[in-house]
Short mmCIF file of C-alpha atoms in Angstrom, two decimals:
data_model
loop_
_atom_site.label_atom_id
_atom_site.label_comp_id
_atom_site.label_asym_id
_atom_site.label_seq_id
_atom_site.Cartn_x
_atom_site.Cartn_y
_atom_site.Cartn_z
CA UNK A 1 181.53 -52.96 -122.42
CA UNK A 2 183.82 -52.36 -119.30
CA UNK A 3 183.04 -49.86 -116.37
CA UNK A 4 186.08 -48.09 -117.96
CA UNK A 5 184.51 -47.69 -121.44
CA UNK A 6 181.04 -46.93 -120.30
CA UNK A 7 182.10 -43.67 -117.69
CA UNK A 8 184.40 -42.52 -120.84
CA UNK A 9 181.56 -43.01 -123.21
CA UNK A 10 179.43 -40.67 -120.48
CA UNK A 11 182.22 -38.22 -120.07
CA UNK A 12 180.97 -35.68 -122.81
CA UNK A 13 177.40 -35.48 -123.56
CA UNK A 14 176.99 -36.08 -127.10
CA UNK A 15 174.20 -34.75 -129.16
CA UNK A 16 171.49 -37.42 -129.30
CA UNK A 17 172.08 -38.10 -133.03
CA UNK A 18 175.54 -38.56 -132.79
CA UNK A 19 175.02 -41.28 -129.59
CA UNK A 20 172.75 -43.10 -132.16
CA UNK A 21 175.65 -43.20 -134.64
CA UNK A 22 178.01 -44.43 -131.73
CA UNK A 23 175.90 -46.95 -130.47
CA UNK A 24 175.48 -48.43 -134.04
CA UNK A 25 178.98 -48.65 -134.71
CA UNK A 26 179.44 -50.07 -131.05
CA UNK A 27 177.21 -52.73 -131.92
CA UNK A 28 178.72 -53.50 -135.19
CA UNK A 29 181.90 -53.87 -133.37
CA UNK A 30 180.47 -55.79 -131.07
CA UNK A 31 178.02 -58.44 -133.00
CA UNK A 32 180.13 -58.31 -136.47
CA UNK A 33 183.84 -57.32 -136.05
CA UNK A 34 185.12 -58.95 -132.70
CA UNK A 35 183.95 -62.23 -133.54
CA UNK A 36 186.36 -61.94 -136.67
CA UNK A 37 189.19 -60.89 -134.88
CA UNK A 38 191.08 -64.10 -133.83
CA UNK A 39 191.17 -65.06 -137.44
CA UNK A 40 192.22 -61.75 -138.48
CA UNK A 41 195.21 -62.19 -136.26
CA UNK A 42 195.93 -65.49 -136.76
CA UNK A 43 197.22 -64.45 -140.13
CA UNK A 44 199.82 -61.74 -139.55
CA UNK A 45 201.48 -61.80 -143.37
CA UNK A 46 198.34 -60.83 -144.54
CA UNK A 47 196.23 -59.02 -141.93
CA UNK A 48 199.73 -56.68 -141.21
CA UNK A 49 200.56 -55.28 -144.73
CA UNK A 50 197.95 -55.47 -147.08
CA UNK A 51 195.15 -52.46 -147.39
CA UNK A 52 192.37 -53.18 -145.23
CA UNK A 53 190.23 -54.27 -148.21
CA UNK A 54 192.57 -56.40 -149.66
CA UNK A 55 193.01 -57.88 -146.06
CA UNK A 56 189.39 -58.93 -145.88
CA UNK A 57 189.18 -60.79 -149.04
CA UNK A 58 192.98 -62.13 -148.30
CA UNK A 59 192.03 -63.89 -144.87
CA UNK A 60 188.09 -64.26 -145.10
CA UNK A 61 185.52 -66.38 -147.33
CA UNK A 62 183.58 -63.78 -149.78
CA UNK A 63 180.82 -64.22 -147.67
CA UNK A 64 181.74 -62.66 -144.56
CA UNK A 65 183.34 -59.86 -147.25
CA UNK A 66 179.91 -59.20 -148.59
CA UNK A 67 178.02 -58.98 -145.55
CA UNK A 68 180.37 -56.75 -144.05
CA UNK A 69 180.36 -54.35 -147.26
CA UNK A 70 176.65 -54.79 -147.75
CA UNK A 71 176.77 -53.66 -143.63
CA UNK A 72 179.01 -50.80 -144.73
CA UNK A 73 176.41 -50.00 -147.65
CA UNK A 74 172.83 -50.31 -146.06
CA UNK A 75 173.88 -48.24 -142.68
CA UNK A 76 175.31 -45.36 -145.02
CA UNK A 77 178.68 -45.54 -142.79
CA UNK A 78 180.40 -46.02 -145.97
CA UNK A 79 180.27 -43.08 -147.43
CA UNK A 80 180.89 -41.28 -143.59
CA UNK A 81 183.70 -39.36 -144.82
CA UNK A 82 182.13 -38.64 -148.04
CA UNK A 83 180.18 -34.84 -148.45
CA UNK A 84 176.38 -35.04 -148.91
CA UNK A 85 176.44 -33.78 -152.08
CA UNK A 86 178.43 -36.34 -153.50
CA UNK A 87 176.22 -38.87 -152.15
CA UNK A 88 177.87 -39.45 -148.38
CA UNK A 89 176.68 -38.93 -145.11
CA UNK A 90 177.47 -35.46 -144.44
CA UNK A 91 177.70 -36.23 -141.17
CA UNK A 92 179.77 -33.34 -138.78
CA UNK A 93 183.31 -33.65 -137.90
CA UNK A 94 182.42 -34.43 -134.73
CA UNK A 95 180.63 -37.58 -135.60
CA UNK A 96 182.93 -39.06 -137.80
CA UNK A 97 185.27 -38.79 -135.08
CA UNK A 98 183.24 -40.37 -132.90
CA UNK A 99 182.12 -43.36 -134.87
CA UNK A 100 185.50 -44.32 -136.16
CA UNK A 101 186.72 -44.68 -132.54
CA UNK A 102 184.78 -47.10 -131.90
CA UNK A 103 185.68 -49.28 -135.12
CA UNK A 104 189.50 -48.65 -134.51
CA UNK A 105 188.58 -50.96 -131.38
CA UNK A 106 188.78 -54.01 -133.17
CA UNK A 107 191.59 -54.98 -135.45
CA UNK A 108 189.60 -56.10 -138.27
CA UNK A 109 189.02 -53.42 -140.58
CA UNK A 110 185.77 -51.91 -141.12
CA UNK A 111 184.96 -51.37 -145.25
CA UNK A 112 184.64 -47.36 -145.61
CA UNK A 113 184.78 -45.40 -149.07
CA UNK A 114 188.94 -44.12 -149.36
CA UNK A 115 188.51 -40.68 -150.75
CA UNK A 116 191.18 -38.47 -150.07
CA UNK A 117 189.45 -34.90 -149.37
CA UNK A 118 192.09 -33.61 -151.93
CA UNK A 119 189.92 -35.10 -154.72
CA UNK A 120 186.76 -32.93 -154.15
CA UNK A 121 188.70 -30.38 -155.92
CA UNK A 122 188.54 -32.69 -159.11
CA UNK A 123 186.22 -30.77 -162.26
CA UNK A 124 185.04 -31.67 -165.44
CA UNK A 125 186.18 -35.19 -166.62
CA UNK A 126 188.02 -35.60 -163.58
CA UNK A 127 185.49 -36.15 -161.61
CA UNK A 128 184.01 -39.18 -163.59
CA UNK A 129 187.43 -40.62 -164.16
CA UNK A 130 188.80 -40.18 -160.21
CA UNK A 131 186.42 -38.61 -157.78
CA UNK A 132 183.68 -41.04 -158.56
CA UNK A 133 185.28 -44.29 -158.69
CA UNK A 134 187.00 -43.59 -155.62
CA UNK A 135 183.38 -43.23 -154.08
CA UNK A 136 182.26 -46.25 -155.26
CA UNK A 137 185.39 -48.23 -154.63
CA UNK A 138 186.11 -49.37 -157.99
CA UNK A 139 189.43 -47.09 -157.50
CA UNK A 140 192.31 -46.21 -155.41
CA UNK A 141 194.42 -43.20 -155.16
CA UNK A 142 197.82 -43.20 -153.59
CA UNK A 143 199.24 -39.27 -152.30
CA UNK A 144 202.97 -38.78 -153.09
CA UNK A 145 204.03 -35.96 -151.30
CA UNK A 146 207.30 -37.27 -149.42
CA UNK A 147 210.94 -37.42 -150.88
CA UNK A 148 214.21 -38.94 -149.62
CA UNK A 149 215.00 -35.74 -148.58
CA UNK A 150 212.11 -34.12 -148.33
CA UNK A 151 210.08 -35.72 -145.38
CA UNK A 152 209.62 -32.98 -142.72
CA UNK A 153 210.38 -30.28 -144.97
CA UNK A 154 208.22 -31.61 -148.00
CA UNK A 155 207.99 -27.57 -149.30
CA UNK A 156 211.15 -26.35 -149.29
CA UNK A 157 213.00 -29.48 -150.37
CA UNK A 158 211.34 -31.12 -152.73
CA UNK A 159 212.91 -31.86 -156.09
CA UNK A 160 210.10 -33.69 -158.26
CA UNK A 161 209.39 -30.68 -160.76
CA UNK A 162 207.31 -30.32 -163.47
CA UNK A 163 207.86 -28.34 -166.56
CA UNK A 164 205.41 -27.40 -169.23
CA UNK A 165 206.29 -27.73 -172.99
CA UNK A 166 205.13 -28.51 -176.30
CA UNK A 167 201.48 -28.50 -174.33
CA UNK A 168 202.19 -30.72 -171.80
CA UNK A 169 203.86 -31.56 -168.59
CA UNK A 170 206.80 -33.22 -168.00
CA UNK A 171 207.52 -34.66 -164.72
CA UNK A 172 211.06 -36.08 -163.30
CA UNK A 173 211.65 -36.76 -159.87
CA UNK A 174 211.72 -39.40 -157.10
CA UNK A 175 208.76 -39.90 -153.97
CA UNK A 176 209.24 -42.35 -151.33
CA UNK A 177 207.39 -43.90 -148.28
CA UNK A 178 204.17 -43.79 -150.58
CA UNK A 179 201.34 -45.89 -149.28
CA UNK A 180 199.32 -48.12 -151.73
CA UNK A 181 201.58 -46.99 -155.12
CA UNK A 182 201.92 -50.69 -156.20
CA UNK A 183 197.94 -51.17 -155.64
CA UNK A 184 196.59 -47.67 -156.81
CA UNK A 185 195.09 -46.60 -159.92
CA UNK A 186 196.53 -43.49 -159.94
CA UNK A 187 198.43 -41.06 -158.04
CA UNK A 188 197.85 -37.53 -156.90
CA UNK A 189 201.64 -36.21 -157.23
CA UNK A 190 202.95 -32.92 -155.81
CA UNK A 191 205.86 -31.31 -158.29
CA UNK A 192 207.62 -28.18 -158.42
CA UNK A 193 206.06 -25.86 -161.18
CA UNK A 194 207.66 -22.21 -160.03
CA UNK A 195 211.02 -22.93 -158.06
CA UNK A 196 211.25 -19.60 -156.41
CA UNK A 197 207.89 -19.59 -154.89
CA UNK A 198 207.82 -23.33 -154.37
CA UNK A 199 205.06 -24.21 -151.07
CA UNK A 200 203.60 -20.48 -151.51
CA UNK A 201 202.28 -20.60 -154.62
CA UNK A 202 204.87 -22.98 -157.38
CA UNK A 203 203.60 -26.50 -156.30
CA UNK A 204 201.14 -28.36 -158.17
CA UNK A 205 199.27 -31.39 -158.06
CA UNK A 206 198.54 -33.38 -161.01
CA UNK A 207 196.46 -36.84 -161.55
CA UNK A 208 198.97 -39.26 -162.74
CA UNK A 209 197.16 -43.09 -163.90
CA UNK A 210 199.01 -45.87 -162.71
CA UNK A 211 200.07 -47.23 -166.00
CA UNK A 212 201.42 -43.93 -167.30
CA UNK A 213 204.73 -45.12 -168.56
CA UNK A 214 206.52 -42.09 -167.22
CA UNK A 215 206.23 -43.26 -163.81
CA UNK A 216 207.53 -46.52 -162.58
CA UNK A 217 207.00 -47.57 -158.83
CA UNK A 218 209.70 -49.80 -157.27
CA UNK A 219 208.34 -53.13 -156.31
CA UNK A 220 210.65 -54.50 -153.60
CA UNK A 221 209.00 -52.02 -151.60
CA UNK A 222 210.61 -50.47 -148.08
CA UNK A 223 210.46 -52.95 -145.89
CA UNK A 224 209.88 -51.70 -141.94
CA UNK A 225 208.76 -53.06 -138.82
CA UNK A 226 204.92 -52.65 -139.47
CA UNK A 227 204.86 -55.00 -141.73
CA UNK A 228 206.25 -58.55 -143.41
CA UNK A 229 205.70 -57.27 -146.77
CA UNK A 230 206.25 -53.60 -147.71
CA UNK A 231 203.45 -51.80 -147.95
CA UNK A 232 205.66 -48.22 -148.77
CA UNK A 233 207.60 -47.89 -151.90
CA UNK A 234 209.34 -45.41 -154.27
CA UNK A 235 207.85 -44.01 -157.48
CA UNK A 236 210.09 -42.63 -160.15
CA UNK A 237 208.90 -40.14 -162.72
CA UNK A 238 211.14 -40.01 -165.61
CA UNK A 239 209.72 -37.46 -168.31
CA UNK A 240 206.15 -38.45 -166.85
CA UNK A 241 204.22 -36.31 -169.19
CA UNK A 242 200.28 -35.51 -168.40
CA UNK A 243 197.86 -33.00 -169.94
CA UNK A 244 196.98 -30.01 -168.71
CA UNK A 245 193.84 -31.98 -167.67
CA UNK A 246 195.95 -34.09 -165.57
CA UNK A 247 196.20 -30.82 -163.03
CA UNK A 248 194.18 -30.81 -159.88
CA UNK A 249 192.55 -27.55 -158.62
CA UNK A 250 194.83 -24.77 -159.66
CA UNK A 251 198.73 -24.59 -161.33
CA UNK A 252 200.74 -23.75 -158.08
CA UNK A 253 198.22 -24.68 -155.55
CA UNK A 254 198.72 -28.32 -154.67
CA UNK A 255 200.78 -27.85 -151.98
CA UNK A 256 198.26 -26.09 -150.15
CA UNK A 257 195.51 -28.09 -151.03
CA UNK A 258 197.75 -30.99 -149.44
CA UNK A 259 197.79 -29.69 -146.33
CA UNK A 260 194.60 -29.42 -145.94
CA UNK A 261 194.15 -32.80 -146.35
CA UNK A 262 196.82 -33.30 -143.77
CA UNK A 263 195.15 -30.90 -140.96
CA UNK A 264 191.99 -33.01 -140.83
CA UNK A 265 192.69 -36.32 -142.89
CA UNK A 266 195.58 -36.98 -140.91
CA UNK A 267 196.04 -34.89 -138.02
CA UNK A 268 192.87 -34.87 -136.52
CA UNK A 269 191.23 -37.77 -137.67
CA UNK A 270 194.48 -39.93 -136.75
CA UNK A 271 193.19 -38.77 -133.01
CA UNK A 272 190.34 -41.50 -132.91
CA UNK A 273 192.54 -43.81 -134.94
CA UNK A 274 194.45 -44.03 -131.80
CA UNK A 275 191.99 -43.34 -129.27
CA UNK A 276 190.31 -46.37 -130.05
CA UNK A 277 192.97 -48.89 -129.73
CA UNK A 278 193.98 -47.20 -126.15
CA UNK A 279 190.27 -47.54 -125.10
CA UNK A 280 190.51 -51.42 -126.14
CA UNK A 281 194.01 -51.76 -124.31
CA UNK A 282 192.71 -50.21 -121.37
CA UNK A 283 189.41 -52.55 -121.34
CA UNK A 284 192.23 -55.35 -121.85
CA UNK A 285 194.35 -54.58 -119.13
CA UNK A 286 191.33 -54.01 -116.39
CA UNK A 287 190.23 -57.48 -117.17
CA UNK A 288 193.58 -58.98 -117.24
CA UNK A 289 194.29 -57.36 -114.23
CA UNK A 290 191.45 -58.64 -112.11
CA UNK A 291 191.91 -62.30 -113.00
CA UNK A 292 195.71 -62.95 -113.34
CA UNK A 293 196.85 -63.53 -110.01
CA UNK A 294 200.77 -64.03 -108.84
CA UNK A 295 202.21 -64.45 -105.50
CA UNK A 296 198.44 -64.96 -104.31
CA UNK A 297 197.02 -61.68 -105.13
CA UNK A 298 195.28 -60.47 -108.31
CA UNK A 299 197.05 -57.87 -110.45
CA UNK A 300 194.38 -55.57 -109.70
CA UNK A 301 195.43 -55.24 -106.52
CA UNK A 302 198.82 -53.93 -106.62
CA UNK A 303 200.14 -50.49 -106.71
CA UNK A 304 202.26 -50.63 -109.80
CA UNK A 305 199.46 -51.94 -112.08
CA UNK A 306 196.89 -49.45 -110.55
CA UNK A 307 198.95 -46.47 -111.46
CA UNK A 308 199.34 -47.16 -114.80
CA UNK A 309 195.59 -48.25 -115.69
CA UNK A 310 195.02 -45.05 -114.08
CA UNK A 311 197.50 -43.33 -116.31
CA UNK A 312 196.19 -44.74 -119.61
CA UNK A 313 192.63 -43.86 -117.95
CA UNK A 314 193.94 -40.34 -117.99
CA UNK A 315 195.40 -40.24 -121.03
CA UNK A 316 192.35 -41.44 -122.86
CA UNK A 317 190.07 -39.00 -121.38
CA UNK A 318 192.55 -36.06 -121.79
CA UNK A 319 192.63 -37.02 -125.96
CA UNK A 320 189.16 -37.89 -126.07
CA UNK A 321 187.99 -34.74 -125.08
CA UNK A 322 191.11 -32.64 -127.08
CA UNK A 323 189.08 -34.80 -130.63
CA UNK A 324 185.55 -33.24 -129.56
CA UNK A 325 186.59 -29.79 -128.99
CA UNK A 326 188.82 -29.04 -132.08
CA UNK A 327 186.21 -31.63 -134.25
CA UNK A 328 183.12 -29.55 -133.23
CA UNK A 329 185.42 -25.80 -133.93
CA UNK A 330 185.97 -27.74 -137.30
CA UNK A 331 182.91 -27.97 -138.04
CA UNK A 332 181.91 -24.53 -136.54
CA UNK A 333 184.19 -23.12 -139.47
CA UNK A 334 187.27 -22.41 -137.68
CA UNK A 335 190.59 -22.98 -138.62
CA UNK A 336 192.03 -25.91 -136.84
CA UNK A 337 195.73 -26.47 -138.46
CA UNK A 338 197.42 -25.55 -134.42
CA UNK A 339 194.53 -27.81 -132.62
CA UNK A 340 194.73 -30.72 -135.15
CA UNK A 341 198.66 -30.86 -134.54
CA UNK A 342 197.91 -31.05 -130.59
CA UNK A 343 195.28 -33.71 -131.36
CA UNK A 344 198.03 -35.98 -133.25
CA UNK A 345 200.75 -34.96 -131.23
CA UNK A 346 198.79 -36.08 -128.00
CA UNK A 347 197.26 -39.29 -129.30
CA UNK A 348 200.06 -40.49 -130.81
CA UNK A 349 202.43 -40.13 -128.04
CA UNK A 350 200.09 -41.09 -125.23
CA UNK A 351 198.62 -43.84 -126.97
CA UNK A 352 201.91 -45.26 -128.02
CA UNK A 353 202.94 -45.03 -123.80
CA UNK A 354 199.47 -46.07 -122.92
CA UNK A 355 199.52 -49.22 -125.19
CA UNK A 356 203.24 -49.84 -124.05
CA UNK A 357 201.95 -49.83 -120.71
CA UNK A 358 198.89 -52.57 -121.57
CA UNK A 359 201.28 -54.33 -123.04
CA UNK A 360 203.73 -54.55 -119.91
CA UNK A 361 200.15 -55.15 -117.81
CA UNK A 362 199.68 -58.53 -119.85
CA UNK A 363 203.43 -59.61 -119.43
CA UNK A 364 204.60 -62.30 -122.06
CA UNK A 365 200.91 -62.90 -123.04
CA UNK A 366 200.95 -59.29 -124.36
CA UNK A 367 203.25 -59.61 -127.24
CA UNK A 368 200.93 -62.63 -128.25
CA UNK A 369 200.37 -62.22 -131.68
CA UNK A 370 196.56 -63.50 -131.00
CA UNK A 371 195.92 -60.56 -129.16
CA UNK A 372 195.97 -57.39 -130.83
CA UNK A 373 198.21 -55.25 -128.47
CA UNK A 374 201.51 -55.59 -130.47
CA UNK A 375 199.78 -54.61 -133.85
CA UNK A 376 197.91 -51.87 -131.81
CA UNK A 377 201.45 -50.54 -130.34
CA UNK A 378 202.95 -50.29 -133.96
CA UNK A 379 200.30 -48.45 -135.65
CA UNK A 380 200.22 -46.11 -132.78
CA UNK A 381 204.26 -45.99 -132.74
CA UNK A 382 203.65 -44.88 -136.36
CA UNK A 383 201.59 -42.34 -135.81
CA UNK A 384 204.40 -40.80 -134.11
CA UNK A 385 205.77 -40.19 -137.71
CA UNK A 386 203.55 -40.67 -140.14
CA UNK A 387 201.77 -37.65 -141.72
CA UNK A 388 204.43 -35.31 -139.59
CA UNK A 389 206.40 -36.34 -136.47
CA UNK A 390 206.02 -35.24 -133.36
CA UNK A 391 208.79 -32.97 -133.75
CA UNK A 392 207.10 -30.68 -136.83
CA UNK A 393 203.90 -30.88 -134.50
CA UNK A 394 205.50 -29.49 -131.47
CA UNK A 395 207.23 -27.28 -134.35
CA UNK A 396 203.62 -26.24 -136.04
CA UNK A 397 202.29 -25.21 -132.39
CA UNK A 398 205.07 -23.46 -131.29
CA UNK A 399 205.04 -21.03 -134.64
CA UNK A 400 201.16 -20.22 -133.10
CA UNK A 401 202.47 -19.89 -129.69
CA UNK A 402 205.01 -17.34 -130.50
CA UNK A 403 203.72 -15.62 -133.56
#
């Protein structure tokens, strides 16, 4: 651990339980993840665009999977972002926050249960057939929310609809940039079910299995600069028809159960996401710049270096402490949908600068694919747009602002 990291991890007094749940992960990173990293890297097809899990058993022996899962298993950190009363940690907001940080240090993927909060709201079969197998692992769910031309605006312009007749639903429409639809099991799908009231009240989510022959994902994929192979595609529904059983939480209320998702899932919880790879940029850069030396003087000592490990310093602090206050008034009940905005809107765009700026630091070395600073730079870059760009953020807070 750097000077850098250790007055950062000082900055905030944590409660003493959550410290213990930092330091574990910190040493998990340390002992079990780091030492896994070159290989990780060394295999960029694999390591860049398949799902973390799939990444693990693509690029290491089953071995090294199992201990790492069993890890995952015997510490309870897999089920962190799991409630207590379906078996996970029930840890606070605040301390998922804080442990995730540190695994978003490395680039090899730690194994946690993917349960999209959205499925908590599964009852009666459901629950056996989704909610549970996501727990476990033995499933994945893919969210299909966004539409060619409904990205930003995914309320008042979506055109996937579904119509009830003959005791069913039938659903016809097109998603796009949907993560893990070619790997999932199912898919929780949003759908127009009253077009006047649309995202107050006429959007609905409904369970949709993979293998439903209504719905047909595209496999070429959408190829972008994250990855070598696409890890976004396009579903089609074509007279998709599902049961009533098929509908989760209430008819008319997915699109607000979505966004609730969104304000912690992905706002706020994308804040530690980038936090941690700024942390490991700036520990990267301090060390780089103390022993490369040109024209006879270490890095470290010139101005122009200084200023902007002092910037990314800055900026690390400034999100760091943005995650703990709006985590902790999460978990004190309050609502959060404004704060969580700030939280992406700040990580993403500082960390994106920040990891630019470690980047420049290391010179040529820096867009070495064995160390993890490109990768780093365009997950953060993504951030920028993924789950809302900046733009609807500054959008979201200015509606608070001004109300």
């Amino acid at each position: 651990m750097t000077e850098a990291t250790e007055l950062a991890a000082h900055a905030f007094r944590l409660p003493d339980e959550i410290r213990q749940f930092q330091e574990l992960a910190r040493q998990i990173v340390r002992d079990e993840m780091l030492p896994l990293e070159q290989k990780y890297l060394a295999h960029p097809a694999k390591s860049h665009s398949l799902r973390a899990r799939d990444a693990l058993r693509a690029i290491f022996p089953p071995e090294v999977v199992q201990r790492l899962y069993k890890l995952s298993q015997d510490t309870g950190l897999w089920g962190l972002n799991i409630p207590e009363d379906h078996g996970g940690s029930g840890l606070p907001l605040l301390a998922k926050a804080v442990i995730m940080e540190e695994f978003y240090y490395c680039a090899v993927p730690f194994p946690f249960a993917e349960v999209p909060n959205i499925l908590y709201h599964c009852k009666g079969e459901q629950i056996d057939r989704y909610l549970r197998p996501c727990i476990d692992g033995s499933k994945i769910a893919a969210f299909a929310q966004t539409e060619p031309n409904a990205g930003s605006d995914p309320g008042g312009m979506m055109k996937t609809a579904a119509v009830r007749k003959n005791g069913e639903w039938s659903i016809n429409g097109t998603k796009m940039w949907i993560s893990n639809a070619l790997a999932c099991d199912f898919v929780m799908v949003q759908a127009v079910t009253d077009p006047d009231k649309r995202q107050r009240g006429g959007i609905t989510m409904f369970l949709v299995d993979r293998d439903n022959p209504g719905m047909k994902v595209v496999e070429e994929g959408l190829p972008t600069w994250l990855d070598s192979t696409p890890s976004q595609f396009i579903v089609n529904f074509d007279d998709c028809r599902v049961p009533d059983s098929a509908v989760l939480g209430e008819v008319g209320q997915g699109f607000a159960m979505g966004q609730r998702w969104l304000t912690i899932m992905d706002r706020l919880l994308r804040g530690p996401f980038c936090l941690g790879k700024m942390q490991r940029g700036l520990d990267m850069s301090i060390d780089w710049a103390k022993q490369r030396v040109t024209f006879g003087k270490p890095l470290a000592e010139r101005q122009a270096i200084q200023w902007k490990i002092v910037d990314m310093y800055v900026a690390i602090r400034a999100v760091r402490n943005l995650i703990y206050e709006v985590a902790s008034r999460a978990d004190a009940g309050e609502d959060v949908r404004t704060e969580a905005a700030m939280v992406k809107l700040a990580a993403a765009e500082w960390g994106a600068r920040a990891l630019d700026d470690a980047i420049q630091i290391h010179g040529a070395m820096g867009e070495a694919l064995e160390l993890p600073l490109s990768l780093f730079y365009r997950y953060v870059r993504h951030a920028r747009i993924g789950g809302g760009t900046d733009e609807i953020q500054r959008m979201m807070i200015a509606r608070s602002l001004l109300a």
